[in-house]
Amino acid sequence: MSTQPPSPTRAIRLQDVGEWHFESDVVVVGYGAAGASAAIGAANAGAEVTLFEVASGSGGTSAMAGGDIYLGGNGGTPAQRENGFEDRTEDFYEYMLMAGGPDADAERVRLYADNALDHYHWLKEQGIPYRNTHLPGKVMAPGTGDCLIWSGNEAAWPFSEKAKPCPRGHLPDAVGELGGGGRMLVDKLSASAEAKGTQVHYDARALALVVDDEGRVRGLAVRIDGEVRYARARRGVILCTGGFVLNQDMLHRHAPQVKRLADDALSAGFDDGSGILMGQSVGGAAIHMDELFVTLAFYPPESNVRGILVNEQGQRFVNEDAYPGRVATQCLRQMGEKIYLLTDESIFQQPSELSRMEVAAVGESWEEVERELGMVEGTLVNTVSTFNRYAAKGEDPLFHKHEKWLKVLDEPPFAAISMHPGEAFYPFFTLGGLSTRPTGEVLGQDGEPIAGLYAAGRACSGLPRSAEFYSSGMSLGDCTFFGKLAGKAAAEATAA
Amino acid sequence: MSTQPPSPTRAIRLQDVGEWHFESDVVVVGYGAAGASAAIGAANAGAEVTLFEVASGSGGTSAMAGGDIYLGGNGGTPAQRENGFEDRTEDFYEYMLMAGGPDADAERVRLYADNALDHYHWLKEQGIPYRNTHLPGKVMAPGTGDCLIWSGNEAAWPFSEKAKPCPRGHLPDAVGELGGGGRMLVDKLSASAEAKGTQVHYDARALALVVDDEGRVRGLAVRIDGEVRYARARRGVILCTGGFVLNQDMLHRHAPQVKRLADDALSAGFDDGSGILMGQSVGGAAIHMDELFVTLAFYPPESNVRGILVNEQGQRFVNEDAYPGRVATQCLRQMGEKIYLLTDESIFQQPSELSRMEVAAVGESWEEVERELGMVEGTLVNTVSTFNRYAAKGEDPLFHKHEKWLKVLDEPPFAAISMHPGEAFYPFFTLGGLSTRPTGEVLGQDGEPIAGLYAAGRACSGLPRSAEFYSSGMSLGDCTFFGKLAGKAAAEATAA
């Protein structure tokens, strides 16, 4: 009936589908960590699964990550126990609830906290190798093959006061310059999905959902080799299409703060929001669309954490040992455009080129640095002297940086390293997406599920839904755990 | 066909409407400033208009406002010219572009800047009386019947550097305790709408839109006297239903920062988001849903502006002469929960009960105040001494407060007044809503208009779309100007 070309924003009516070119119980869109996990979950529940991926291979943006997955609870994973960390479920739960931000989904967090240890074993069953080793201190994705890292705000104020700190980032045993952990993670998951019979179609661009008169999703239009093809999903379609960080229009309409940043979107190339748009085209609600996760790799070297951060007014504004995503969020909230990291001789290291942080001023005294930065007389100097006075006693009464990272900044020469938003490397991706139940069922504006439609990963608003509170490993934890559940739920749905 | 009760989240199919109980060219939903202006605009373009209002009288949340409308350009309104302000269109435009925030709609701003002077005359034609008097200084809705006030950030840094400052808030000639200007505004507009033949139905709850197979909006279901009634709109339905500040579910899913505030939603009782949901039910896109306008009435008395604001760390963070909405936004961004206004004997006045601001500390020296507040030694004292040192020279190099508001805080006793979010009076309303063209046409996710559907006022994201940059009078300016345009556009649409 319609002569317009298929578009994610316009669902296709069932009666307009002439012929089904593919047919299975479950259709998964997107082959990152969420899509692969959804396929496994569905296959394990007995479903035939067809998966469409727009790229020529698996991975999506998941494969760009370090591969860190946030796990713990139930007394701890093997890596936690082996290294002396007993992780109580209630501490894990309380921390995750904070990490989800002011609108954390308590039901989702509960399910995750209770079952994250089982999920660790599930990941191992899919072939992902984990060592039982722990790297203390501040690391990102070290690429050493070691497993357990501190990957969030656990040990930082105010989190540390509300839940017993424990490292919970679990990296796969992958060695390489950028770690390669995310790549390995998806490779193992996709191998498992395919071993269980998932039919994968690459270079297949999902175009639009197919919906019947009752509003139930019945399938998907895809473009393959330049032709529109229709895939029937007897039980459900699962959108695992990632976020919308490459969709400038959506970014501007929902998260215009992105305009303060340089062009450092974290994406493998296909996070165009099309899955979210498809979900909305059949009445799905999108939530927390303004939440842009932003981080700032101001370490390694971890010695930088012993420096202090100041804004254009020469004031501190955050505990520098907080997770760098939290630090970056605070950097963006400061009045004025400049942010500096202050270091002394004992901790200074030339910033890496990748970080695009430049040395802005060097001086034999803080007065000299203050002058060189053009700051108001007495401001920076007073900030440092107040900090130093308490740091000498092992205290930070203003921002509660942990004693372990406190260093009296009194060894000249002193330096200020610029890390201004818009200039330094602040990579970002989106956290907003479709509203779903923990089962992945996509919810309408009325809070009721849309029959036949599921979503997982960054196409939905999941465990991570607040840039200010995020921890590394939450997103891949969410993708794999809730991807698996979405697969199971779709497989067990009544066939249409 | 459907047996479910009508709901804003679920459009009704044309074929399911048995009988039309009302019929006109244009159907307007909501009778605040936007709805009344839409009715006038439609009637002036020759349309028959039917208007449904859920309350028992006109007004909506518009009637609670001071009635301030942001106007200027083209050399100035009579009140501006009479008081020596020549308001160039380009200054007006530049300022409005800033006031719209990072995603300001340049097309809408252009249209408004070019035509705001005409709009002033249009408002007068509807019967709204304006004096040509000006109140200088910092006022809100003084209720004196005077017209022209400074109602935004025009004279405050950094706005003052980018557009020539000019007062642009225009209050109607209404005298009374809370001004009553908003009430008078809606009364005059509704009298005009009714004089032009608008058929108004009170106690009429809009339930759902009616849509045909091509996706064109054809009418509305309303509940009147407990019965579902159908209203046919031959040319268009205009949603003027206000925002969603009373819808807890929507607030939490889009603007969870609201959880930091006390229960001070600004609403006449019906800002439940139902118009936004109705728009979404037929594919309308909602944008900037996280933007919650928040303000803080820390003046009058305007002498408070001569005090300085500090956070829990004893640091300043904003130019205190900025618009109080901008101040409130910055208060909410500070790390820590406490915000204090510091005053000295010469400027101290007991805060009004309404503001819920309490005196937190009093001292003969700033050291004493610092101690009494439990602040870290030297922090507050240094903030005040740096401020005082420059204030004595008529400068504020840190936050660029205008010289006119600078006062050396050196006359004891000194006081700190608490104005903590969650305790003090931070009234708020929502700025996010349907995406529309300046004509009011509601846009789908693909940026194309949805035939037969229009929106104006806070049901859409209009001129004001950023809490940080907002000015008083922008929302009523938007409601009346773009309400009028939406009415005209709907009236001139092809009949279905």
Short mmCIF file of C-alpha atoms in Angstrom, two decimals, chain A residues 115-354:
data_model
loop_
_atom_site.label_atom_id
_atom_site.label_comp_id
_atom_site.label_asym_id
_atom_site.label_seq_id
_atom_site.Cartn_x
_atom_site.Cartn_y
_atom_site.Cartn_z
CA ASN A 115 23.08 -13.42 39.58
CA ALA A 116 26.34 -11.76 38.53
CA LEU A 117 28.39 -14.64 39.94
CA ASP A 118 26.37 -17.12 37.87
CA HIS A 119 26.90 -14.81 34.93
CA TYR A 120 30.67 -15.04 35.42
CA HIS A 121 30.37 -18.81 35.07
CA TRP A 122 28.10 -18.43 32.05
CA LEU A 123 30.71 -16.22 30.37
CA LYS A 124 33.36 -18.86 31.05
CA GLU A 125 31.07 -21.51 29.56
CA GLN A 126 30.90 -19.47 26.37
CA GLY A 127 34.66 -19.80 26.18
CA ILE A 128 35.83 -16.52 27.66
CA PRO A 129 39.02 -17.16 29.62
CA TYR A 130 39.61 -15.34 32.90
CA ARG A 131 42.75 -15.49 34.99
CA ASN A 132 42.48 -15.17 38.75
CA THR A 133 44.94 -12.30 38.89
CA HIS A 134 44.35 -8.80 40.23
CA LEU A 135 45.94 -5.52 39.24
CA PRO A 136 45.78 -3.02 42.08
CA GLY A 137 45.83 0.73 41.56
CA LYS A 138 44.40 2.83 38.75
CA VAL A 139 44.40 1.05 35.41
CA MET A 140 42.14 1.11 32.36
CA ALA A 141 42.58 -1.78 29.92
CA PRO A 142 46.21 -2.73 30.55
CA GLY A 143 46.36 -5.51 27.96
CA THR A 144 48.33 -7.81 30.24
CA GLY A 145 45.74 -10.56 30.38
CA ASP A 146 45.23 -9.94 34.07
CA CYS A 147 41.65 -10.07 35.25
CA LEU A 148 40.45 -8.10 38.24
CA ILE A 149 40.67 -4.30 38.30
CA TRP A 150 39.15 -1.37 40.15
CA SER A 151 36.95 -0.01 37.39
CA GLY A 152 34.64 2.48 39.07
CA ASN A 153 34.05 4.72 42.06
CA GLU A 154 34.04 1.89 44.62
CA ALA A 155 36.93 3.23 46.69
CA ALA A 156 36.10 6.89 46.13
CA TRP A 157 33.96 9.18 48.23
CA PRO A 158 30.96 9.15 48.68
CA PHE A 159 30.52 5.63 47.26
CA SER A 160 33.06 4.11 49.66
CA GLU A 161 30.95 5.19 52.62
CA LYS A 162 27.82 3.49 51.39
CA ALA A 163 29.05 0.11 50.16
CA LYS A 164 32.19 -1.81 51.08
CA PRO A 165 34.69 -1.19 48.29
CA CYS A 166 35.67 -4.11 46.12
CA PRO A 167 37.27 -4.32 42.66
CA ARG A 168 34.72 -5.76 40.23
CA GLY A 169 36.00 -5.11 36.73
CA HIS A 170 36.77 -8.47 35.09
CA LEU A 171 38.95 -8.45 31.98
CA PRO A 172 39.29 -11.50 29.73
CA ASP A 173 42.69 -13.11 29.38
CA ALA A 174 43.68 -11.17 26.26
CA VAL A 175 47.10 -9.66 25.69
CA GLY A 176 47.80 -6.78 23.35
CA GLU A 177 48.38 -3.09 23.00
CA LEU A 178 44.77 -1.96 23.44
CA GLY A 179 43.91 -5.09 25.35
CA GLY A 180 41.78 -6.66 22.67
CA GLY A 181 39.50 -7.88 25.41
CA GLY A 182 36.31 -6.60 23.81
CA ARG A 183 37.24 -8.22 20.52
CA MET A 184 37.88 -11.52 22.24
CA LEU A 185 34.66 -11.24 24.21
CA VAL A 186 32.53 -10.86 21.11
CA ASP A 187 34.49 -13.52 19.22
CA LYS A 188 33.83 -16.06 21.93
CA LEU A 189 30.18 -15.09 22.26
CA SER A 190 29.60 -15.16 18.52
CA ALA A 191 31.34 -18.53 18.19
CA SER A 192 29.03 -19.85 20.90
CA ALA A 193 25.95 -18.33 19.24
CA GLU A 194 26.87 -19.88 15.90
CA ALA A 195 27.69 -23.25 17.45
CA LYS A 196 24.14 -23.22 18.78
CA GLY A 197 22.77 -22.72 15.28
CA THR A 198 22.34 -18.96 14.92
CA GLN A 199 22.03 -18.02 11.26
CA VAL A 200 24.08 -14.87 10.77
CA HIS A 201 23.67 -12.46 7.85
CA TYR A 202 26.30 -9.76 7.47
CA ASP A 203 26.05 -6.58 5.37
CA ALA A 204 22.38 -6.64 6.25
CA ARG A 205 20.94 -3.25 7.11
CA ALA A 206 17.79 -3.40 9.24
CA LEU A 207 15.33 -0.96 7.67
CA ALA A 208 12.08 -1.11 9.60
CA LEU A 209 9.97 -3.28 11.86
CA VAL A 210 6.92 -5.12 10.58
CA VAL A 211 3.86 -4.77 12.79
CA ASP A 212 0.36 -6.26 12.65
CA ASP A 213 -2.99 -4.58 13.28
CA GLU A 214 -2.88 -5.41 16.97
CA GLY A 215 0.48 -3.66 17.27
CA ARG A 216 2.48 -6.85 17.64
CA VAL A 217 5.89 -6.86 16.02
CA ARG A 218 6.02 -9.66 13.48
CA GLY A 219 9.32 -9.20 11.74
CA LEU A 220 11.81 -6.94 10.11
CA ALA A 221 12.67 -5.47 6.74
CA VAL A 222 16.39 -5.66 5.90
CA ARG A 223 18.39 -4.53 2.92
CA ILE A 224 20.75 -7.19 1.62
CA ASP A 225 22.65 -6.81 -1.67
CA GLY A 226 20.59 -3.72 -2.41
CA GLU A 227 17.28 -5.55 -2.09
CA VAL A 228 14.61 -5.19 0.57
CA ARG A 229 14.06 -8.54 2.23
CA TYR A 230 11.56 -9.49 4.91
CA ALA A 231 12.37 -11.62 7.94
CA ARG A 232 9.53 -13.12 9.89
CA ALA A 233 10.01 -13.48 13.64
CA ARG A 234 7.53 -15.97 15.01
CA ARG A 235 8.26 -15.09 18.64
CA GLY A 236 10.13 -11.83 18.73
CA VAL A 237 12.57 -9.31 17.33
CA ILE A 238 15.46 -8.26 19.61
CA LEU A 239 17.05 -4.89 18.89
CA CYS A 240 20.75 -4.91 19.82
CA THR A 241 21.72 -2.05 17.57
CA GLY A 242 23.72 0.12 19.97
CA GLY A 243 23.24 3.77 20.84
CA PHE A 244 22.94 6.95 18.77
CA VAL A 245 26.27 8.63 19.22
CA LEU A 246 26.76 8.96 15.45
CA ASN A 247 23.33 10.47 14.83
CA GLN A 248 23.97 14.23 14.97
CA ASP A 249 20.31 15.09 14.75
CA MET A 250 19.35 12.89 17.70
CA LEU A 251 22.37 14.07 19.69
CA HIS A 252 21.45 17.71 19.24
CA ARG A 253 17.80 17.16 20.10
CA HIS A 254 18.51 15.14 23.21
CA ALA A 255 22.06 15.77 24.40
CA PRO A 256 23.18 19.16 23.07
CA GLN A 257 25.97 19.28 25.66
CA VAL A 258 27.84 17.24 23.05
CA LYS A 259 28.53 20.54 21.27
CA ARG A 260 31.12 21.36 23.94
CA LEU A 261 33.15 18.27 23.03
CA ALA A 262 35.50 17.50 20.18
CA ASP A 263 34.55 14.80 17.73
CA ASP A 264 35.49 11.81 19.89
CA ALA A 265 32.41 9.63 19.65
CA LEU A 266 33.15 6.06 20.74
CA SER A 267 31.69 3.92 18.01
CA ALA A 268 32.65 1.20 15.59
CA GLY A 269 30.67 3.08 12.96
CA PHE A 270 27.03 2.09 13.22
CA ASP A 271 25.64 3.66 16.40
CA ASP A 272 23.13 5.67 14.43
CA GLY A 273 20.14 5.26 16.72
CA SER A 274 18.20 3.29 14.13
CA GLY A 275 17.18 0.61 16.63
CA ILE A 276 15.83 3.22 19.02
CA LEU A 277 13.91 4.83 16.17
CA MET A 278 12.51 1.46 15.13
CA GLY A 279 11.36 0.84 18.69
CA GLN A 280 9.71 4.26 18.79
CA SER A 281 8.02 3.64 15.45
CA VAL A 282 5.85 0.99 17.11
CA GLY A 283 5.21 3.01 20.24
CA GLY A 284 8.27 2.21 22.32
CA ALA A 285 9.26 4.83 24.89
CA ALA A 286 12.81 6.18 24.94
CA ILE A 287 14.16 7.40 28.26
CA HIS A 288 17.18 9.25 29.65
CA MET A 289 18.06 10.33 26.14
CA ASP A 290 20.15 13.24 27.48
CA GLU A 291 22.61 10.98 29.26
CA LEU A 292 25.90 11.05 27.44
CA PHE A 293 28.64 9.04 29.05
CA VAL A 294 31.84 11.05 28.82
CA THR A 295 35.24 10.16 30.15
CA LEU A 296 38.70 11.64 30.18
CA ALA A 297 41.77 9.46 30.17
CA PHE A 298 43.89 11.62 32.47
CA TYR A 299 45.63 8.46 33.66
CA PRO A 300 47.58 6.30 33.16
CA PRO A 301 50.06 7.19 34.51
CA GLU A 302 48.27 6.69 37.79
CA SER A 303 50.60 9.24 39.36
CA ASN A 304 48.38 11.88 37.75
CA VAL A 305 45.69 10.94 40.25
CA ARG A 306 47.98 12.43 42.87
CA GLY A 307 47.72 15.78 41.14
CA ILE A 308 44.75 18.08 41.66
CA LEU A 309 42.20 19.37 39.18
CA VAL A 310 41.16 23.01 39.07
CA ASN A 311 38.72 25.00 36.98
CA GLU A 312 39.23 28.38 35.31
CA GLN A 313 38.74 30.07 38.68
CA GLY A 314 41.57 28.04 40.18
CA GLN A 315 39.17 26.04 42.36
CA ARG A 316 39.10 22.31 42.93
CA PHE A 317 35.76 20.67 42.18
CA VAL A 318 36.04 16.88 42.52
CA ASN A 319 37.94 14.14 44.30
CA GLU A 320 40.51 13.29 41.65
CA ASP A 321 40.48 9.59 42.59
CA ALA A 322 36.86 9.28 41.42
CA TYR A 323 36.23 7.29 38.26
CA PRO A 324 37.38 9.40 35.26
CA GLY A 325 33.85 9.45 33.84
CA ARG A 326 32.68 11.16 36.99
CA VAL A 327 35.63 13.53 36.77
CA ALA A 328 34.81 14.37 33.15
CA THR A 329 31.16 15.00 34.04
CA GLN A 330 32.25 17.47 36.70
CA CYS A 331 34.72 19.12 34.28
CA LEU A 332 31.80 19.82 31.96
CA ARG A 333 29.78 21.41 34.77
CA GLN A 334 32.33 24.06 35.65
CA MET A 335 31.65 27.68 34.81
CA GLY A 336 34.31 28.61 32.28
CA GLU A 337 36.04 26.53 29.70
CA LYS A 338 39.43 25.69 31.14
CA ILE A 339 40.39 22.71 33.27
CA TYR A 340 43.92 22.08 34.54
CA LEU A 341 45.69 19.21 36.24
CA LEU A 342 48.30 20.49 38.70
CA THR A 343 51.34 18.36 39.31
CA ASP A 344 54.73 18.71 40.92
CA GLU A 345 58.10 17.31 39.90
CA SER A 346 57.56 14.03 41.73
CA ILE A 347 54.45 13.12 39.80
CA PHE A 348 54.74 14.92 36.50
CA GLN A 349 54.85 12.85 33.35
CA GLN A 350 54.53 14.09 29.81
CA PRO A 351 50.92 13.48 28.78
CA SER A 352 50.40 10.94 26.01
CA GLU A 353 49.61 12.30 22.57
CA LEU A 354 46.34 10.39 22.58
#
